[in-house]
Short mmCIF file of C-alpha atoms in Angstrom, two decimals:
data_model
loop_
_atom_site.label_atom_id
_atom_site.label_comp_id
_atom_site.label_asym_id
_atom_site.label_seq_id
_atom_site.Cartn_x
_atom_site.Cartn_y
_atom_site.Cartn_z
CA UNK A 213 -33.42 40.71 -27.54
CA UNK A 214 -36.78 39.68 -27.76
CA UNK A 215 -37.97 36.44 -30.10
CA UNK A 216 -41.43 35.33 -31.18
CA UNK A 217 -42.51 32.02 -30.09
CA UNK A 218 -45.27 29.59 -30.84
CA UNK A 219 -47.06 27.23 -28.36
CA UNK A 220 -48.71 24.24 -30.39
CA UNK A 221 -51.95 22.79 -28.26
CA UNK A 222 -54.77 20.42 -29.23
CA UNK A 223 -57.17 21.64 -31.09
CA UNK A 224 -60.11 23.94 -28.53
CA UNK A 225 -57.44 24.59 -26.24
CA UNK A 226 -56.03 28.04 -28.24
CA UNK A 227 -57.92 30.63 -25.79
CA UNK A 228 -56.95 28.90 -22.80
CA UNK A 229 -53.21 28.53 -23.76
CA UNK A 230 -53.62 32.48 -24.98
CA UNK A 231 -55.37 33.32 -21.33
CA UNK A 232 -52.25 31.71 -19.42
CA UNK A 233 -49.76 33.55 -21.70
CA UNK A 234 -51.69 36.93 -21.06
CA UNK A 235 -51.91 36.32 -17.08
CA UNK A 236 -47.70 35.18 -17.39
CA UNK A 237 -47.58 38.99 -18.95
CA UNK A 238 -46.48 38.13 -22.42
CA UNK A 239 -46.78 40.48 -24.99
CA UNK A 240 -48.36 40.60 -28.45
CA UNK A 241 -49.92 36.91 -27.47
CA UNK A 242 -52.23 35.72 -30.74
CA UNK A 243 -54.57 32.40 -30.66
CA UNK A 244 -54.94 30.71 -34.49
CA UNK A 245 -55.63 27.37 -35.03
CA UNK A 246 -53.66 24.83 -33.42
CA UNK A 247 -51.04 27.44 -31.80
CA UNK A 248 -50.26 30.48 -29.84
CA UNK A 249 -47.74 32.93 -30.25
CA UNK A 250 -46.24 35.75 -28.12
CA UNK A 251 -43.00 37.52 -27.85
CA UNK A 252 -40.40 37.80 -25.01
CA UNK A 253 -36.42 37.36 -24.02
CA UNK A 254 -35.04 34.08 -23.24
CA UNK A 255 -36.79 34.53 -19.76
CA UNK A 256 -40.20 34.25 -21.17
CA UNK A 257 -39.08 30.60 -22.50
CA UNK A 258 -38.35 29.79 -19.32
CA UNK A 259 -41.44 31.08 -17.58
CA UNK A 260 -43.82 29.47 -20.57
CA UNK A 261 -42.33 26.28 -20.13
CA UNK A 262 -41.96 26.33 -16.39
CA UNK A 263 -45.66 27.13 -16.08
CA UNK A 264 -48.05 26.48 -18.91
CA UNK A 265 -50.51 23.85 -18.56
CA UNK A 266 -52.53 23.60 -21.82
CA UNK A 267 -49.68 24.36 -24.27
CA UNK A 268 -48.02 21.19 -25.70
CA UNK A 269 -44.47 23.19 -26.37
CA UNK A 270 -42.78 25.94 -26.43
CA UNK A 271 -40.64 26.69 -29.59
CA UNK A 272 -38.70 29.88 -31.01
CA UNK A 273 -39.54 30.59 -34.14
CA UNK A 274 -36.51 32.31 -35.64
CA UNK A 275 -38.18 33.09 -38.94
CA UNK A 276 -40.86 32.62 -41.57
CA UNK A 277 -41.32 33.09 -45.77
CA UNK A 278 -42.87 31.22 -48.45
CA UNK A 279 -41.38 28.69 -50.72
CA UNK A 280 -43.29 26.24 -52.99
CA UNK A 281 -39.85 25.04 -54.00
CA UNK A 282 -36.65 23.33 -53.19
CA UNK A 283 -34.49 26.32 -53.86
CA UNK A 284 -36.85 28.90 -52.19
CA UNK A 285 -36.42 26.76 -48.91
CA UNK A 286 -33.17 26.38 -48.86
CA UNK A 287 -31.98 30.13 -49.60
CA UNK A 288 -35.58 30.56 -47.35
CA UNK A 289 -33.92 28.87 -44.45
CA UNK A 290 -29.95 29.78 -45.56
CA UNK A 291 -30.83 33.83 -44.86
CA UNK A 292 -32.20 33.26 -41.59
CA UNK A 293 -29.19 33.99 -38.45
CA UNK A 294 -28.94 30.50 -37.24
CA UNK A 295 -25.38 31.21 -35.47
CA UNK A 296 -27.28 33.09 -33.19
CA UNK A 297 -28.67 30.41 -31.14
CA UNK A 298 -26.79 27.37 -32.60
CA UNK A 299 -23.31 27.50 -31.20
CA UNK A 300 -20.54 25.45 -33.66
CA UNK A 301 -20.20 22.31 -32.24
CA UNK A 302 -24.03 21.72 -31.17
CA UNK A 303 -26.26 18.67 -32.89
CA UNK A 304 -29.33 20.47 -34.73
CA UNK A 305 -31.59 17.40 -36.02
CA UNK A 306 -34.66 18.60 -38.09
CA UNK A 307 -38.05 16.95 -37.29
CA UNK A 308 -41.19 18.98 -39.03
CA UNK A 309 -44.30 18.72 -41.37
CA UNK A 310 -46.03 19.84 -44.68
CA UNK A 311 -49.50 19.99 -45.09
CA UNK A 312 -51.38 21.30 -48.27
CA UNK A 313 -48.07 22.48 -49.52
CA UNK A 314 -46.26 21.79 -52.63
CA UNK A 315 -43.28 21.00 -51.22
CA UNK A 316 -44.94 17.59 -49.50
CA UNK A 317 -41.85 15.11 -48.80
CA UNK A 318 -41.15 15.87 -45.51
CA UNK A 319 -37.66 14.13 -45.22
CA UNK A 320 -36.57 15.86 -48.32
CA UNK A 321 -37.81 19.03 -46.34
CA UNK A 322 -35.61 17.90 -43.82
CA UNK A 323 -32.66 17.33 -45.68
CA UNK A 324 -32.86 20.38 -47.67
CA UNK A 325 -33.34 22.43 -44.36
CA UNK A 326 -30.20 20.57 -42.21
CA UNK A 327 -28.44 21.50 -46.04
CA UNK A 328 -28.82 25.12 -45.55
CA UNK A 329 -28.30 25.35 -41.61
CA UNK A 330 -25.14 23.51 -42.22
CA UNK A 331 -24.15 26.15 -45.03
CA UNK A 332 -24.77 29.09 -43.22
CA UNK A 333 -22.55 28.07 -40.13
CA UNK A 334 -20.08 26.77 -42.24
CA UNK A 335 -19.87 30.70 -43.89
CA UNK A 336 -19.70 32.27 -40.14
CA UNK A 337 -17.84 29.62 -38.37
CA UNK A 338 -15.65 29.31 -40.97
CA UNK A 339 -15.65 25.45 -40.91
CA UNK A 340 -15.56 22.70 -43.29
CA UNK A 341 -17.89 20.14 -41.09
CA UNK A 342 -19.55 19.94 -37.62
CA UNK A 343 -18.65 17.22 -35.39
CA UNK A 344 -21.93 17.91 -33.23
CA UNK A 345 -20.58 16.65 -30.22
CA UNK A 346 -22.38 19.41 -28.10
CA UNK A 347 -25.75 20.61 -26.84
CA UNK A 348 -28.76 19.39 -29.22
CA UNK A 349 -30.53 22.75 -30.64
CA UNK A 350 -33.74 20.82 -32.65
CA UNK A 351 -35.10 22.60 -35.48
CA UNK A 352 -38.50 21.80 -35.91
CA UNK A 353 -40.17 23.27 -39.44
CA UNK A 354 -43.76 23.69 -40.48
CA UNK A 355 -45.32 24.64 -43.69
CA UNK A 356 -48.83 25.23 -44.00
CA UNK A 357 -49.99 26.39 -47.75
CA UNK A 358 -46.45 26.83 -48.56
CA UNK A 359 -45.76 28.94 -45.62
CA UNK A 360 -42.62 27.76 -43.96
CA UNK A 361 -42.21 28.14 -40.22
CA UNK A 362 -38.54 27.60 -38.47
CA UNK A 363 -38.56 26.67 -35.15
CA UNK A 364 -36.17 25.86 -32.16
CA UNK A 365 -37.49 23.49 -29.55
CA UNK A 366 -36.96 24.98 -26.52
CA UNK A 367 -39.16 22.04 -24.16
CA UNK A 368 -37.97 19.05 -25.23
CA UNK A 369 -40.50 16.28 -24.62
CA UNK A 370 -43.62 18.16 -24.64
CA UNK A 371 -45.13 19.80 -21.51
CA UNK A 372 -47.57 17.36 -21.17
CA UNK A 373 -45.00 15.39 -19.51
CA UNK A 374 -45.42 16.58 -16.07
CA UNK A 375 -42.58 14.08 -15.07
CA UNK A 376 -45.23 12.06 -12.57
CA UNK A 377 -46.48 9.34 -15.04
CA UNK A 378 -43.92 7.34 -16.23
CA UNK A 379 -43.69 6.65 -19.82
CA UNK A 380 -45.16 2.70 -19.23
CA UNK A 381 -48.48 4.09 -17.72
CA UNK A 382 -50.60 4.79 -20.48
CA UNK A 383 -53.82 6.54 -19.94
CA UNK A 384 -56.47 7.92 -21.92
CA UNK A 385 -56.06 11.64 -21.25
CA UNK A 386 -53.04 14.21 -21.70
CA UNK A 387 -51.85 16.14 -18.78
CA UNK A 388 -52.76 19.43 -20.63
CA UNK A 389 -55.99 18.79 -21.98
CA UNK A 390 -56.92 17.18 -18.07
CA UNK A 391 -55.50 21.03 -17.13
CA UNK A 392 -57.76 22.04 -19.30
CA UNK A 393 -61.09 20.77 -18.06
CA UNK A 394 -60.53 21.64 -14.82
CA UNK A 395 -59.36 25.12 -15.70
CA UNK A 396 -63.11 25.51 -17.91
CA UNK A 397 -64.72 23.73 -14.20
CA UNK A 398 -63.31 26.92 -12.78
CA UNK A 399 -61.72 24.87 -9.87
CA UNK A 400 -59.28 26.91 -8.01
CA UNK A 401 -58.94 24.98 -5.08
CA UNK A 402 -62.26 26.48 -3.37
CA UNK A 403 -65.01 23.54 -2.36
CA UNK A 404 -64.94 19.97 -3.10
CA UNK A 405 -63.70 18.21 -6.52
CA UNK A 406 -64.50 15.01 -7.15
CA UNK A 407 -63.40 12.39 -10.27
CA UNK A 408 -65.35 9.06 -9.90
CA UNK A 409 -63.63 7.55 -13.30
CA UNK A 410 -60.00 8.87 -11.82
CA UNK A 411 -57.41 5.65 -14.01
CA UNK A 412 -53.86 6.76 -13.22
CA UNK A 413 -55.11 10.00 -11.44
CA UNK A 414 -54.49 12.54 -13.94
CA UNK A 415 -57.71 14.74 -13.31
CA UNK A 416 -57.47 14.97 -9.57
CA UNK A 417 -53.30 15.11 -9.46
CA UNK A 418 -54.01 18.74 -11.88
CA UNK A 419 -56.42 20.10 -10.18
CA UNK A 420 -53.94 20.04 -6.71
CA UNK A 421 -51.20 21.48 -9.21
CA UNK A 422 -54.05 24.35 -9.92
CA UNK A 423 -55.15 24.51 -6.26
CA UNK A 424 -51.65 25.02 -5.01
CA UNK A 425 -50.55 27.25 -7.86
CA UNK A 426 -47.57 24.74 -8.45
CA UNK A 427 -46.01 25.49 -11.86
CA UNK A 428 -46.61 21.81 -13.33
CA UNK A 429 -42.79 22.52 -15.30
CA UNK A 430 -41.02 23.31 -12.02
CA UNK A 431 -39.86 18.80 -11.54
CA UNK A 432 -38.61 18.07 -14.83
CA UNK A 433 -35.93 19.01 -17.41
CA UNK A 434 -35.95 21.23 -20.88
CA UNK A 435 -34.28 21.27 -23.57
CA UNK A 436 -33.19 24.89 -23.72
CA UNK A 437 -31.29 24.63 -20.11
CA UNK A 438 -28.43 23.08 -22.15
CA UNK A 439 -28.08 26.18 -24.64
CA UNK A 440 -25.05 28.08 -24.31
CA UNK A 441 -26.64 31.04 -25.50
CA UNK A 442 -29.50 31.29 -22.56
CA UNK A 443 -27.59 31.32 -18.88
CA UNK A 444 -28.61 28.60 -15.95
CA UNK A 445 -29.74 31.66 -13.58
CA UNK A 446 -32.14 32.54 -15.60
CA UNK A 447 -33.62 28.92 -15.17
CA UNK A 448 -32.97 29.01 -11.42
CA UNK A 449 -34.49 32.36 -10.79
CA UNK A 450 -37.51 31.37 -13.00
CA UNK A 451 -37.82 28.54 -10.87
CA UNK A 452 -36.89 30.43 -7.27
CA UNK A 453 -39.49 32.34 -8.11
CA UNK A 454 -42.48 29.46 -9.20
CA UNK A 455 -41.75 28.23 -5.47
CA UNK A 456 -42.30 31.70 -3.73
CA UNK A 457 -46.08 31.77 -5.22
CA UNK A 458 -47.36 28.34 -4.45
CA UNK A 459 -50.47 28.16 -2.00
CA UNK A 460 -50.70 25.79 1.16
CA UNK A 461 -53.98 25.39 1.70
CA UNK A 462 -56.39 22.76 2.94
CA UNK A 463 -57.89 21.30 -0.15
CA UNK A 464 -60.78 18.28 -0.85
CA UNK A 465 -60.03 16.62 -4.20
CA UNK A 466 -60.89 13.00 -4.23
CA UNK A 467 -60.33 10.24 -6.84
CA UNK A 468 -61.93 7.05 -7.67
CA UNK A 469 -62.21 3.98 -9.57
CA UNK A 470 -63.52 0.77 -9.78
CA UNK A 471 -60.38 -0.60 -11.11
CA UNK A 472 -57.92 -1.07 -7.51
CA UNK A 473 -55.16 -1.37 -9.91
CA UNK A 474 -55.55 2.16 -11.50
CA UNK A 475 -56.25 3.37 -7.86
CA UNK A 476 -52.87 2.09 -6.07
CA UNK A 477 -51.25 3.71 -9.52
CA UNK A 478 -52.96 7.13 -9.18
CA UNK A 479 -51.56 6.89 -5.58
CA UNK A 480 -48.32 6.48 -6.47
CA UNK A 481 -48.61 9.47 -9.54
CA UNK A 482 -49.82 12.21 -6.74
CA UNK A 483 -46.85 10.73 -4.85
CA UNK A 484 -44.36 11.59 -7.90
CA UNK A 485 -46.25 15.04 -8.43
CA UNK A 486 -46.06 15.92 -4.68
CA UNK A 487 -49.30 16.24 -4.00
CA UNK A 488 -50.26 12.94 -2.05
CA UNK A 489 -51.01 15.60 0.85
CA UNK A 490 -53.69 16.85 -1.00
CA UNK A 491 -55.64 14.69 -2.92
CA UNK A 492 -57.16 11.26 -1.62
CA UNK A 493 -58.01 8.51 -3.65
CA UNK A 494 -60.22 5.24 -3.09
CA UNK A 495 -61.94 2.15 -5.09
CA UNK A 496 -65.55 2.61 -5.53
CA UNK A 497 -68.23 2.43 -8.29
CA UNK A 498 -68.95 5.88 -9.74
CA UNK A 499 -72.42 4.17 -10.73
CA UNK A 500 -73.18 4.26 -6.47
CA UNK A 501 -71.68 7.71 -6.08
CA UNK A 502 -72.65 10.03 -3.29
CA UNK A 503 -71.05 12.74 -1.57
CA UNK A 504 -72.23 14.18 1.90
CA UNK A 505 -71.63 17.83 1.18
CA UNK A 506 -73.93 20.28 -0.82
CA UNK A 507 -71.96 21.60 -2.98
CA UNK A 508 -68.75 20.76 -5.63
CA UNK A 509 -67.65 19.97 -8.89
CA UNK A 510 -67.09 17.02 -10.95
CA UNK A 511 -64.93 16.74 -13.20
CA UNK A 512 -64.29 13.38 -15.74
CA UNK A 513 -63.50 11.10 -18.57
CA UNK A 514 -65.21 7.81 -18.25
CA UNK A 515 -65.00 5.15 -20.88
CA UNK A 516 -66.36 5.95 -24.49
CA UNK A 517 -66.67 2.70 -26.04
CA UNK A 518 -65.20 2.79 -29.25
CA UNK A 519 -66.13 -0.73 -30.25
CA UNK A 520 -70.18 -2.00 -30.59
CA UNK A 521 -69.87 -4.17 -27.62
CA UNK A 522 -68.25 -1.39 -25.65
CA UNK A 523 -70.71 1.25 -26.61
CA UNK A 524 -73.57 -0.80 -24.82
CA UNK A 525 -71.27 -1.05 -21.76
CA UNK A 526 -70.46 2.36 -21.87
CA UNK A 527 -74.54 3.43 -22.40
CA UNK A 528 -75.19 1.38 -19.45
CA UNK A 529 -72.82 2.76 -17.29
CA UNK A 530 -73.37 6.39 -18.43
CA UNK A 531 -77.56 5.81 -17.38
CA UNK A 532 -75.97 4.38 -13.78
CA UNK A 533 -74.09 7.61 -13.20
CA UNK A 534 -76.62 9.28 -14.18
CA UNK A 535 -79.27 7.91 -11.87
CA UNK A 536 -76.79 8.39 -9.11
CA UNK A 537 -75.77 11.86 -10.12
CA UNK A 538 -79.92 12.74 -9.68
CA UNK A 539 -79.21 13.21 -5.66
CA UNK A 540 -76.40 15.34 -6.24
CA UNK A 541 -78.39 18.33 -7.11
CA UNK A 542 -75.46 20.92 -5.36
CA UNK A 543 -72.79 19.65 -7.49
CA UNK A 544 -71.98 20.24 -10.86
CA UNK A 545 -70.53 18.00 -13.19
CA UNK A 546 -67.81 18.42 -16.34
CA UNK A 547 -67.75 15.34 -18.25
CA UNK A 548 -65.63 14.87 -21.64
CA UNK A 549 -67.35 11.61 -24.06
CA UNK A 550 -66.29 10.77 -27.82
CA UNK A 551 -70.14 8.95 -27.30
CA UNK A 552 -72.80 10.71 -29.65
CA UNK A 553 -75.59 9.15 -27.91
CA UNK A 554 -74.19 10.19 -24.55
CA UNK A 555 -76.91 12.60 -23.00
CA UNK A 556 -79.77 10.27 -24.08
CA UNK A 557 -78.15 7.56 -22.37
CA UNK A 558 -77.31 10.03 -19.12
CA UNK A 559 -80.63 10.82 -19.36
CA UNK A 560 -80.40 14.56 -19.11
CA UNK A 561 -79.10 17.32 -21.64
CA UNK A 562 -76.25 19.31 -21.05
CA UNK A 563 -76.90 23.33 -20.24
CA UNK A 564 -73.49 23.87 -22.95
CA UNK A 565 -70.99 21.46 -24.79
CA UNK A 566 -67.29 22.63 -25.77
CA UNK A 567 -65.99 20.80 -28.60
CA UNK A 568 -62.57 19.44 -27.20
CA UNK A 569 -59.94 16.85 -28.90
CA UNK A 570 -58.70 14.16 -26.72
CA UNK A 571 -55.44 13.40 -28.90
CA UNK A 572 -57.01 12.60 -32.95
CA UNK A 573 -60.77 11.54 -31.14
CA UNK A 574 -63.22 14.57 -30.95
CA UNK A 575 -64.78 14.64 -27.98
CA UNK A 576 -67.60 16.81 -26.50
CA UNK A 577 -67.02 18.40 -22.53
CA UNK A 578 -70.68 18.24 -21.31
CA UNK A 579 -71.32 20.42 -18.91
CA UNK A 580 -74.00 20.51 -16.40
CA UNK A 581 -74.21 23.92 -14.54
#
């Protein structure tokens, strides 16, 4: 039985999130705003999930109508087969949104929509109440101009979480949207990659996942392996399979920050990723960087300075990396800034700029060809 599905991602990231679901050989794949969808069995949630890097989740959608009331969503969501994937004792928590849509309460959405779940169940389980003592199916809902979306999460935490940062190290950039830039650097694992602002390593630690063709899913758990209705093997085979098409390859991807802190943690991130063979990271100043080969790519996020004080620190050090970048004429360079004045204060203009969103803060990817 195939399903549709829909992979949320931040906002730019559609196309690329679309490209990796065409190259995984999904079918009827469509970019809009904010999301992706395709269609496939249960294996293609496994093989999404196991190996997309720019898509934040991975969820089923088991149906869609309108309903600018109460009673339209909850015979909306009562008609829809819900037994099929939610087996009679499972937990099914609803988590969702509304936006520019009548119905605008979202925990009356939610209570409405658990409501009618419950109902239908009840009529083809032929029970009275559900102890939900078993796997957790969660039902995520959007509606969008009074379009209603029903969705089962089949990732769990979202794919962002690799698995090798733990929770306590923040850091200013998302796994996927780091996946991202270095996917639109075209790095492949060919020449030299360099990130002089690395923090906790996320830039260099993806591009070794994209160099060695690791599936950055295949170390961590999802929700859907718990479902009764999709079997382990297909999980295992999904996974067998990731491991047969990884690359072992002699790569140059170096890291580096002024910070010795965020070095020794980058370290210990690669470590956690398995990719410490790979990628080599050091304390230095990216305002005093120089490489001795001809040719590479860099690719970074250095500070943006989102307070007055900050901006004028962030200026400075944007005209330092750029006076050192003015040796480097081999290399090119992919650099994501919230900073509007950021080119004058480089002191060059980008060749093109991609509109990108690092979480809510739009950002521009300058890129120097």
């Amino acid at each position: 039985m195939d399903f549709r599905y829909c992979v949320p991602c931040l906002f730019g990231l559609e196309g690329l999130a679309a490209d990796e679901l065409r190259r995984l050989g999904m079918a009827q794949v469509a970019a809009e705003n904010g999301r992706v969808y395709f269609s496939g069995g249960l294996e293609a949630a496994a093989q999404a999930n196991l190996w997309l890097r720019t898509g934040e989740r991975v969820l089923l959608e088991l149906g869609s109508f309108e309903a600018q009331s109460f009673d339209a969503l909850f015979e909306g969501t009562k008609a829809l087969p819900w037994e099929r994937m939610i087996p009679k004792d499972a937990a099914f928590p609803v988590t969702g949104h509304s936006l520019n849509s009548r119905l605008f309460s979202v925990t009356d959405c939610q209570k409405i929509i658990k409501k009618a779940v419950a109902e239908r169940l009840k009529s083809r389980y032929g029970l009275q109440w559900f102890p939900e003592t078993g796997e957790t199916v969660q039902i995520r809902f959007s509606i969008m101009k009074d379009q209603v979306s029903l969705c089962l999460d089949t990732s769990g935490e979202g794919l962002h979480k690799r698995g090798y940062r733990p929770a306590h190290n923040a850091a200013p950039l998302r796994e996927t949207l780091a996946a991202a830039m270095v996917t639109l650097a075209r790095y492949r694992g060919k020449g030299e990659f360099a990130d002089p602002f690395c923090g906790s390593g996320t830039l260099p630690i993806e591009a070794a996942l994209i160099a060695k063709n690791r599936a950055p899913g295949l170390n961590r758990h999802f929700a859907a392996m718990d479902w009764q209705v999709m079997d382990r093997r297909i999980w295992q085979d999904t996974a067998e399979a990731a491991r047969a098409k990884e690359f072992h390859g002699d790569y140059r991807i170096l890291g580096s920050d002024i910070d010795p802190k965020a070095v020794a943690i980058a370290r210990k991130n690669a470590e956690r990723a398995g990719v410490e063979d790979v990628v080599r990271f050091e304390t230095a100043d990216a305002t005093a960087f120089s490489r001795s080969t001809e040719r590479g790519v860099i690719v970074t996020n250095p500070p943006y300075g989102e307070r007055i004080l900050e901006k004028q620190e962030a200026e400075a050090l944007y005209a330092g990396f750029g006076r050192a970048l003015a040796g480097c004429t081999g290399w090119q360079l992919y650099l994501l800034s919230s900073h509007t004045e950021f080119e004058r204060s480089f002191g060059r203009t980008a060749d093109k700029k991609r509109k990108l969103y690092n979480g809510m803060i739009k950002c521009d990817l300058y890129m120097y060809l």
